[in-house]
CSV table of C-alpha atoms in Angstrom, one decimal:
chain,number,residue,atom,x,y,z
A,1,MET,CA,106.3,209.8,195.0
A,2,LYS,CA,109.5,210.2,193.0
A,3,LYS,CA,109.1,209.1,189.4
A,4,LEU,CA,111.8,207.8,187.3
A,5,LEU,CA,112.7,206.4,183.9
A,6,PHE,CA,113.6,202.7,184.1
A,7,PHE,CA,115.2,202.3,180.7
A,8,ILE,CA,114.9,203.8,177.2
A,9,LEU,CA,115.3,201.9,174.0
A,10,LEU,CA,115.5,203.6,170.6
A,11,LEU,CA,115.3,201.2,167.7
A,12,VAL,CA,116.0,201.7,164.0
A,13,SER,CA,115.3,200.0,160.7
A,14,THR,CA,115.7,200.8,157.0
A,15,PHE,CA,111.9,200.1,156.7
A,16,LYS,CA,109.6,203.1,156.5
A,17,LEU,CA,106.8,203.4,159.0
A,18,THR,CA,104.3,203.5,156.3
A,19,ALA,CA,105.3,200.1,155.2
A,20,GLN,CA,104.3,198.4,158.4
A,21,LYS,CA,101.2,196.2,158.0
A,22,ASN,CA,101.1,194.6,161.4
A,23,GLN,CA,101.0,196.0,164.9
A,24,THR,CA,104.2,195.6,167.0
A,25,TYR,CA,104.8,194.6,170.6
A,26,CYS,CA,107.9,194.6,172.8
A,27,ASN,CA,108.8,192.8,176.0
A,28,PRO,CA,108.1,193.3,178.8
A,29,ILE,CA,104.5,193.5,177.7
A,30,ASN,CA,103.0,197.0,178.1
A,31,LEU,CA,100.6,196.6,181.0
A,32,ASP,CA,99.5,198.6,184.0
A,33,TYR,CA,101.1,196.2,186.5
A,34,GLY,CA,99.7,196.4,190.0
A,35,TYR,CA,101.7,197.1,193.1
A,36,CYS,CA,102.7,194.1,195.3
A,37,PRO,CA,100.0,193.9,198.0
A,38,ILE,CA,102.1,191.9,200.5
A,39,PRO,CA,103.7,194.3,203.1
A,40,ASN,CA,106.8,192.2,204.0
A,41,PHE,CA,107.6,191.8,200.3
A,42,SER,CA,107.8,195.6,200.0
A,43,GLU,CA,110.3,196.3,202.8
A,44,TRP,CA,113.0,197.4,200.3
A,45,GLY,CA,110.4,199.7,198.5
A,46,LYS,CA,106.9,199.4,197.2
A,47,HIS,CA,107.0,198.1,193.7
A,48,ARG,CA,104.8,196.8,190.9
A,49,ALA,CA,105.0,193.1,190.2
A,50,THR,CA,103.2,190.2,188.6
A,51,ALA,CA,104.1,186.7,187.4
A,52,ASP,CA,102.6,183.3,186.6
A,53,PRO,CA,100.5,184.5,183.6
A,54,VAL,CA,97.7,182.7,181.7
A,55,ILE,CA,96.2,183.9,178.4
A,56,THR,CA,93.1,182.2,177.2
A,57,MET,CA,90.9,183.0,174.2
A,58,TYR,CA,87.2,183.4,175.0
A,59,LYS,CA,84.6,184.5,172.5
A,60,GLY,CA,87.2,185.9,170.1
A,61,ASP,CA,89.1,187.9,172.7
A,62,TYR,CA,92.2,187.2,174.8
A,63,TYR,CA,92.0,187.2,178.6
A,64,LEU,CA,95.1,187.6,180.6
A,65,PHE,CA,95.2,186.7,184.3
A,66,SER,CA,98.3,186.8,186.5
A,67,THR,CA,99.4,186.9,190.1
A,68,ASN,CA,97.9,189.5,192.6
A,69,GLN,CA,96.6,192.0,190.2
A,70,TRP,CA,93.1,192.5,191.8
A,71,GLY,CA,91.6,192.0,188.3
A,72,TYR,CA,92.5,190.9,184.8
A,73,TRP,CA,93.0,192.2,181.3
A,74,TRP,CA,91.3,191.5,178.0
A,75,SER,CA,92.4,192.4,174.4
A,76,SER,CA,91.2,191.8,170.9
A,77,ASP,CA,94.7,192.0,169.4
A,78,LEU,CA,97.4,191.1,172.0
A,79,VAL,CA,98.6,194.7,172.0
A,80,ASN,CA,95.9,197.0,173.6
A,81,TRP,CA,94.9,195.6,177.0
A,82,LYS,CA,91.9,196.8,179.0
A,83,PHE,CA,92.0,196.2,182.7
A,84,VAL,CA,88.9,194.9,184.6
A,85,SER,CA,89.2,195.6,188.3
A,86,ARG,CA,88.0,192.8,190.6
A,87,SER,CA,89.0,191.0,193.8
A,88,PHE,CA,88.2,187.3,193.8
A,89,LEU,CA,88.7,187.1,197.6
A,90,LYS,CA,85.7,186.7,199.9
A,91,PRO,CA,85.4,188.4,203.3
A,92,GLN,CA,86.4,185.2,205.1
A,93,HIS,CA,89.7,184.9,203.1
A,94,LYS,CA,92.3,186.5,205.4
A,95,VAL,CA,95.1,186.5,202.9
A,96,TYR,CA,96.9,188.9,200.6
A,97,ASP,CA,97.1,186.6,197.6
A,98,ASP,CA,94.3,187.4,195.2
A,99,LEU,CA,94.3,184.8,192.4
A,100,CYS,CA,98.0,183.9,192.9
A,101,ALA,CA,99.3,181.9,189.9
A,102,PRO,CA,95.7,181.5,188.6
A,103,ALA,CA,94.2,178.7,186.6
A,104,VAL,CA,91.9,179.9,183.8
A,105,TRP,CA,90.1,177.8,181.3
A,106,VAL,CA,87.2,177.6,178.9
A,107,GLN,CA,84.6,174.9,179.5
A,108,GLY,CA,81.7,174.9,177.1
A,109,ASP,CA,80.4,178.5,176.8
A,110,THR,CA,82.0,179.5,180.2
A,111,LEU,CA,85.2,181.1,181.3
A,112,LEU,CA,86.4,179.7,184.7
A,113,ALA,CA,89.1,180.9,187.1
A,114,PHE,CA,90.7,179.5,190.3
A,115,GLY,CA,93.6,180.8,192.3
A,116,SER,CA,96.4,179.0,194.2
A,117,THR,CA,95.4,177.9,197.7
A,118,TYR,CA,96.0,175.1,200.2
A,119,SER,CA,92.8,176.1,202.0
A,120,LYS,CA,89.5,174.3,201.5
A,121,ASP,CA,87.1,177.3,201.2
A,122,PHE,CA,88.2,179.0,197.9
A,123,PRO,CA,85.6,178.9,195.1
A,124,ILE,CA,85.9,178.3,191.4
A,125,TRP,CA,84.6,181.4,189.6
A,126,MET,CA,82.7,181.3,186.4
A,127,SER,CA,81.6,184.0,183.8
A,128,THR,CA,79.9,184.2,180.5
A,129,ASN,CA,80.4,188.0,180.3
A,130,PRO,CA,83.9,188.7,181.8
A,131,LYS,CA,84.2,192.0,179.9
A,132,ALA,CA,81.4,193.3,182.1
A,133,ASN,CA,83.0,191.8,185.2
A,134,GLU,CA,80.0,189.5,185.8
A,135,TRP,CA,81.1,186.5,187.8
A,136,LYS,CA,79.5,183.9,190.1
A,137,GLU,CA,80.6,180.8,191.9
A,138,ALA,CA,80.7,177.6,190.0
A,139,ILE,CA,81.2,175.9,193.3
A,140,PRO,CA,81.7,177.6,196.7
A,141,ALA,CA,84.9,175.7,197.6
A,142,LEU,CA,87.3,173.4,195.8
A,143,GLU,CA,88.3,171.3,198.8
A,144,ILE,CA,91.3,169.6,197.4
A,145,GLY,CA,92.9,173.0,196.5
A,146,GLY,CA,96.3,173.2,195.0
A,147,TRP,CA,99.1,175.6,194.4
A,148,ASP,CA,100.0,176.7,190.9
A,149,PRO,CA,96.9,175.0,189.5
A,150,ALA,CA,96.1,174.4,185.8
A,151,PHE,CA,92.9,172.9,184.3
A,152,PHE,CA,92.9,171.1,180.9
A,153,VAL,CA,89.9,170.0,178.9
A,154,ASP,CA,90.7,167.1,176.6
A,155,ASP,CA,89.2,166.4,173.2
A,156,ASP,CA,86.9,163.9,174.8
A,157,ARG,CA,85.7,166.7,177.1
A,158,LYS,CA,87.3,165.1,180.2
A,159,LEU,CA,88.6,167.6,182.7
A,160,TYR,CA,92.0,167.4,184.4
A,161,MET,CA,93.7,169.4,187.1
A,162,TYR,CA,97.5,169.7,187.4
A,163,ASN,CA,99.3,171.5,190.3
A,164,GLY,CA,102.5,171.6,192.4
A,165,SER,CA,105.1,174.1,193.6
A,166,SER,CA,107.9,172.6,195.6
A,167,ASN,CA,111.6,171.6,195.7
A,168,GLN,CA,110.7,168.4,197.4
A,169,TYR,CA,107.4,167.2,196.0
A,170,PRO,CA,106.4,166.5,192.3
A,171,LEU,CA,103.8,167.9,190.0
A,172,TYR,CA,100.4,166.2,190.4
A,173,GLY,CA,97.5,165.4,188.2
A,174,VAL,CA,94.0,164.2,188.6
A,175,GLU,CA,90.8,163.8,186.5
A,176,MET,CA,88.0,166.0,187.7
A,177,ASN,CA,84.2,165.7,187.4
A,178,ARG,CA,83.4,168.5,184.9
A,179,LYS,CA,80.0,169.2,186.6
A,180,THR,CA,80.8,169.0,190.3
A,181,PHE,CA,84.5,169.8,190.1
A,182,GLN,CA,85.3,167.0,192.5
A,183,PRO,CA,88.3,164.7,191.9
A,184,ILE,CA,87.8,161.3,190.3
A,185,GLY,CA,90.1,159.2,192.3
A,186,THR,CA,93.2,160.5,193.9
A,187,ARG,CA,96.0,162.8,192.6
A,188,LYS,CA,98.8,161.0,190.8
A,189,GLU,CA,102.5,161.9,191.0
A,190,LEU,CA,103.6,163.0,187.5
A,191,LEU,CA,106.9,164.7,187.4
A,192,LEU,CA,110.1,165.5,189.4
A,193,LEU,CA,113.1,167.5,188.4
A,194,ASN,CA,116.5,165.8,187.9
A,195,ASP,CA,119.2,168.4,188.4
A,196,GLU,CA,121.9,165.7,188.2
A,197,ARG,CA,121.0,164.8,184.7
A,198,TYR,CA,119.6,168.1,183.3
A,199,GLY,CA,121.9,171.0,184.1
A,200,TRP,CA,119.4,173.7,183.5
A,201,HIS,CA,117.3,172.2,186.4
A,202,ARG,CA,120.0,173.2,188.9
A,203,PHE,CA,119.3,176.0,191.3
A,204,GLY,CA,121.2,179.3,191.3
A,205,GLU,CA,121.9,182.3,189.0
A,206,HIS,CA,124.6,180.4,187.3
A,207,LEU,CA,123.0,176.9,187.7
A,208,ASP,CA,125.8,176.1,190.2
A,209,ASN,CA,123.9,175.7,193.5
A,210,THR,CA,124.2,172.1,194.7
A,211,PHE,CA,123.0,172.9,198.3
A,212,LEU,CA,119.4,173.7,197.6
A,213,LYS,CA,117.2,171.5,195.4
A,214,PRO,CA,115.4,173.2,192.5
A,215,PHE,CA,111.8,174.2,192.5
A,216,VAL,CA,109.3,172.7,190.1
A,217,GLU,CA,106.1,174.7,189.6
A,218,GLY,CA,103.7,176.3,187.2
A,219,ALA,CA,102.1,173.2,185.5
A,220,TRP,CA,100.4,173.7,182.1
A,221,MET,CA,99.1,171.2,179.6
A,222,THR,CA,99.0,171.4,175.8
A,223,LYS,CA,97.8,168.7,173.4
A,224,TYR,CA,99.3,168.4,170.0
A,225,LYS,CA,98.7,165.6,167.4
A,226,GLY,CA,97.7,163.2,170.1
A,227,LYS,CA,100.6,163.9,172.4
A,228,TYR,CA,100.3,165.6,175.8
A,229,TYR,CA,102.9,168.2,176.6
A,230,LEU,CA,103.2,168.9,180.4
A,231,GLN,CA,105.0,172.2,180.9
A,232,TYR,CA,106.6,173.3,184.1
A,233,GLY,CA,108.7,176.2,185.5
A,234,ALA,CA,112.2,175.7,187.1
A,235,PRO,CA,114.6,176.1,188.9
A,236,GLY,CA,113.7,179.4,190.7
A,237,THR,CA,111.8,182.6,189.8
A,238,GLU,CA,114.5,185.0,190.9
A,239,PHE,CA,117.1,183.8,188.4
A,240,SER,CA,117.9,184.8,184.8
A,241,GLY,CA,117.7,181.2,183.9
A,242,TYR,CA,114.1,180.8,185.0
A,243,ALA,CA,112.7,178.7,182.3
A,244,ASP,CA,109.8,176.4,181.3
A,245,GLY,CA,110.6,172.8,180.5
A,246,VAL,CA,108.2,170.2,179.0
A,247,ALA,CA,107.7,166.5,179.4
A,248,VAL,CA,105.7,164.4,176.9
A,249,SER,CA,103.3,161.5,177.2
A,250,ASP,CA,100.7,159.6,175.2
A,251,ASN,CA,98.2,160.0,178.1
A,252,PRO,CA,97.1,163.1,180.1
A,253,LEU,CA,98.2,161.5,183.4
A,254,GLY,CA,101.5,160.1,182.1
A,255,PRO,CA,104.0,158.5,182.3
A,256,PHE,CA,105.9,161.6,181.1
A,257,THR,CA,109.4,161.8,179.5
A,258,HIS,CA,111.4,165.0,179.8
A,259,GLN,CA,112.5,167.0,176.8
A,260,SER,CA,116.2,167.5,177.6
A,261,MET,CA,116.4,171.2,177.1
A,262,PRO,CA,113.9,173.9,178.3
A,263,PHE,CA,111.6,175.0,175.5
A,264,SER,CA,111.2,178.6,176.9
A,265,TYR,CA,114.5,180.0,178.0
A,266,LYS,CA,116.0,183.6,178.0
A,267,PRO,CA,118.9,184.0,180.3
A,268,GLY,CA,120.4,187.1,178.6
A,269,GLY,CA,119.4,190.5,177.2
A,270,PHE,CA,117.3,193.2,178.8
A,271,ALA,CA,114.2,191.1,179.6
A,272,LYS,CA,115.7,188.0,181.2
A,273,GLY,CA,113.8,184.9,182.3
A,274,ALA,CA,111.0,183.1,180.6
A,275,GLY,CA,109.5,180.6,183.2
A,276,HIS,CA,106.2,179.8,184.7
A,277,GLY,CA,103.9,180.5,181.9
A,278,ALA,CA,101.1,179.2,179.6
A,279,THR,CA,100.8,178.3,176.0
A,280,PHE,CA,97.9,179.3,173.8
A,281,THR,CA,96.8,179.8,170.2
A,282,ASP,CA,95.8,183.0,168.6
A,283,LYS,CA,92.9,183.7,166.2
A,284,TRP,CA,94.9,182.0,163.4
A,285,ASN,CA,96.0,179.0,165.4
A,286,ASN,CA,99.6,180.3,165.8
A,287,TYR,CA,101.1,179.1,169.1
A,288,TRP,CA,102.3,181.6,171.7
A,289,HIS,CA,103.8,181.3,175.2
A,290,ILE,CA,103.3,183.9,177.9
A,291,SER,CA,105.8,183.7,180.8
A,292,THR,CA,107.5,185.5,183.7
A,293,ILE,CA,110.4,188.0,183.3
A,294,VAL,CA,112.8,188.5,186.2
A,295,ILE,CA,113.7,191.8,187.9
A,296,SER,CA,114.2,190.8,191.5
A,297,VAL,CA,115.7,194.1,192.8
A,298,LYS,CA,113.2,195.3,195.5
A,299,ASN,CA,112.1,191.8,196.2
A,300,ASN,CA,112.9,188.3,194.7
A,301,PHE,CA,109.3,188.3,193.4
A,302,GLU,CA,109.5,191.6,191.5
A,303,ARG,CA,108.7,190.5,188.0
A,304,ARG,CA,107.1,191.4,184.6
A,305,LEU,CA,105.5,189.4,181.7
A,306,GLY,CA,106.8,188.4,178.3
A,307,LEU,CA,105.1,187.1,175.2
A,308,TRP,CA,107.0,184.8,172.8
A,309,PRO,CA,106.1,182.9,169.6
A,310,ALA,CA,106.0,179.1,170.2
A,311,GLY,CA,105.3,175.9,168.4
A,312,PHE,CA,106.2,172.3,167.5
A,313,ASP,CA,108.7,171.2,164.9
A,314,LYS,CA,108.3,168.4,162.4
A,315,ASP,CA,109.5,165.8,165.0
A,316,GLY,CA,106.9,167.0,167.5
A,317,VAL,CA,109.4,168.8,169.7
A,318,MET,CA,107.9,171.8,171.5
A,319,TYR,CA,109.9,175.0,171.3
A,320,CYS,CA,109.7,178.8,172.0
A,321,ASN,CA,111.5,181.5,170.1
A,322,GLN,CA,113.1,184.2,172.4
A,323,ALA,CA,115.6,185.4,169.7
A,324,PHE,CA,115.7,189.2,169.8
A,325,GLY,CA,112.9,188.9,172.4
A,326,ASP,CA,113.6,192.4,173.9
A,327,TYR,CA,113.1,194.1,170.5
A,328,PRO,CA,109.9,195.0,168.6
A,329,HIS,CA,108.2,192.2,166.8
A,330,TYR,CA,105.2,192.2,164.5
A,331,LEU,CA,102.1,190.4,165.5
A,332,PRO,CA,100.5,188.2,162.8
A,333,ASN,CA,97.3,189.2,161.1
A,334,SER,CA,96.9,185.9,159.4
A,335,ALA,CA,97.7,182.3,159.8
A,336,ASN,CA,101.4,182.7,159.1
A,337,ASN,CA,103.5,180.8,161.5
A,338,PRO,CA,105.3,183.4,163.6
A,339,GLN,CA,108.0,181.0,164.8
A,340,ASP,CA,109.1,180.1,161.2
A,341,PRO,CA,112.5,181.8,160.7
A,342,SER,CA,111.2,183.2,157.4
A,343,ALA,CA,108.3,184.9,159.2
A,344,SER,CA,109.5,185.2,162.8
A,345,GLY,CA,107.9,188.6,163.3
A,346,PHE,CA,111.2,190.4,164.2
A,347,THR,CA,111.1,193.9,162.8
A,348,GLY,CA,114.8,194.2,162.3
A,349,TRP,CA,114.9,197.4,164.4
A,350,MET,CA,118.1,197.4,166.5
A,351,LEU,CA,119.1,199.3,169.6
A,352,LEU,CA,120.5,202.8,168.9
A,353,ASN,CA,121.4,204.3,172.2
A,354,TYR,CA,123.1,201.4,174.1
A,355,ASN,CA,125.7,203.0,176.5
A,356,LYS,CA,125.5,206.3,174.6
A,357,SER,CA,125.9,209.6,176.2
A,358,VAL,CA,123.0,210.8,178.4
A,359,LEU,CA,122.1,214.2,180.0
A,360,VAL,CA,119.4,214.5,182.6
A,361,SER,CA,117.7,217.3,184.4
A,362,SER,CA,118.6,216.0,187.8
A,363,THR,CA,119.7,212.8,189.6
A,364,TYR,CA,118.5,211.2,192.8
A,365,GLY,CA,121.2,209.4,194.9
A,366,ASN,CA,123.2,206.9,192.9
A,367,TYR,CA,120.5,206.3,190.3
A,368,HIS,CA,122.7,207.8,187.6
A,369,ALA,CA,121.9,208.9,184.1
A,370,ASN,CA,123.8,206.2,182.4
A,371,ASN,CA,121.6,203.6,184.0
A,372,ALA,CA,118.9,204.7,181.5
A,373,THR,CA,120.8,203.2,178.5
A,374,ASP,CA,122.8,200.2,180.0
A,375,GLU,CA,120.2,197.6,178.8
A,376,ASN,CA,120.0,196.2,182.4
A,377,ILE,CA,116.5,195.7,183.7
A,378,LYS,CA,117.9,195.8,187.3
A,379,THR,CA,119.2,199.4,187.1
A,380,TYR,CA,117.5,202.7,186.4
A,381,TRP,CA,117.9,206.4,186.4
A,382,SER,CA,115.8,208.5,188.8
A,383,ALA,CA,115.2,212.2,188.7
A,384,SER,CA,115.6,214.0,192.1
A,385,GLY,CA,111.8,214.4,192.3
A,386,GLY,CA,108.5,213.8,190.5
A,387,ASN,CA,107.8,217.4,189.5
A,388,LYS,CA,107.1,218.6,186.0
A,389,GLY,CA,110.1,219.6,184.0
A,390,GLU,CA,112.4,216.7,184.6
A,391,TRP,CA,113.9,215.3,181.4
A,392,VAL,CA,116.4,212.9,179.9
A,393,GLN,CA,118.4,213.4,176.7
A,394,THR,CA,120.3,210.7,174.8
A,395,ASP,CA,122.8,211.3,172.0
A,396,LEU,CA,122.6,208.6,169.3
A,397,GLY,CA,126.0,209.8,167.8
A,398,ALA,CA,124.6,209.8,164.3
A,399,ILE,CA,121.6,210.7,162.1
A,400,SER,CA,119.2,207.8,162.5
A,401,THR,CA,115.7,206.7,161.6
A,402,VAL,CA,113.8,206.1,164.9
A,403,ASN,CA,110.9,203.7,164.5
A,404,ALA,CA,110.1,203.0,168.1
A,405,ILE,CA,110.8,204.3,171.6
A,406,GLN,CA,110.4,202.1,174.6
A,407,ILE,CA,110.2,203.5,178.1
A,408,ASN,CA,110.2,201.2,181.1
A,409,TYR,CA,109.3,202.6,184.5
A,410,ALA,CA,110.6,201.5,187.9
A,411,ASP,CA,109.4,202.6,191.3
A,412,GLN,CA,111.3,204.9,193.6
A,413,ASP,CA,109.9,205.8,197.1
A,414,ALA,CA,106.3,205.0,196.1
A,415,GLU,CA,104.0,205.9,198.9
A,416,PHE,CA,101.2,203.4,198.2
A,417,PHE,CA,100.6,199.8,197.2
């Protein structure tokens, strides 16, 4: 397998390293992303990919589930993630998707998980010790199924399920029996996109496609001060403008009113795209949003994950802060509000080697050296082989203080999934 450097970022600040009090993170999140398991998705090259993430706090730790990873991660600090290998498919499930766009929620003392499916024989899984990979079936099959599901437990302990992924049909919601996990009544139509009124709903890389209707997907529910905030991804996962919008209601099943602008949106920079995600609170009740970053080179569904501070303003408008989202940020270690401009978490370290001179040990094909410093997630430099001794050198052009180095890897001629 040929190995390559995807992108290298050198960042500087006047602050001394010894002055740092908080840990830092940078997007895309540093995870051991799994290889795409779907053969026809890898015809242009086997590649790592995931999307549609959920982070849920359980027993003081954070649990991260996302599409087709054959397992999940847990962390005590949102920086160091430990992977737990597990397939949630049973022998009779003849599919490649293993917890695609999963729903994960805490109910009582139990963590529960359910993956997207339109079939009637997929179980809801439950665990009281997920660190040890101990799971059993809560029910053997959720017959109503649902693609891009999300479960929400209200303050009155009532359980609701939301789902939907289509450019024709809306997002749906239904109350569920919290013991039997059977629906109470029938699903209710909750939300459609309106690309004629809201320009960011429009399909296409430049929001200019009037021939294909946009996709609404990735439902997620957050309650704040008595209001229900139904979040959704749109208009398409392969575009830089992939974003999460939100609609608000006084009731968990609507009616809902759109916030005009997306609350999670990052169409520029290195890590583009911030759609189909989930909102959660950390140990100090700071709000965060985890979402999908677009690569879409070897396949439209080649993607990574990004973590962004989020919150609600004084008027109850939900928002997410993607400013300088490609650069190192401090994680909070107290109940400071990370999205407050006075405490945003941004380190102030800026990019040092953007389009600076690069020398390399060798080059494979047209994967040229300058691709390593062009701040484009869709390009990369590749050495001619994966042998020891390959190197890359970048000239900063001046004496600088280097506080962080970010290395992003892509995949070239990988021989395995």
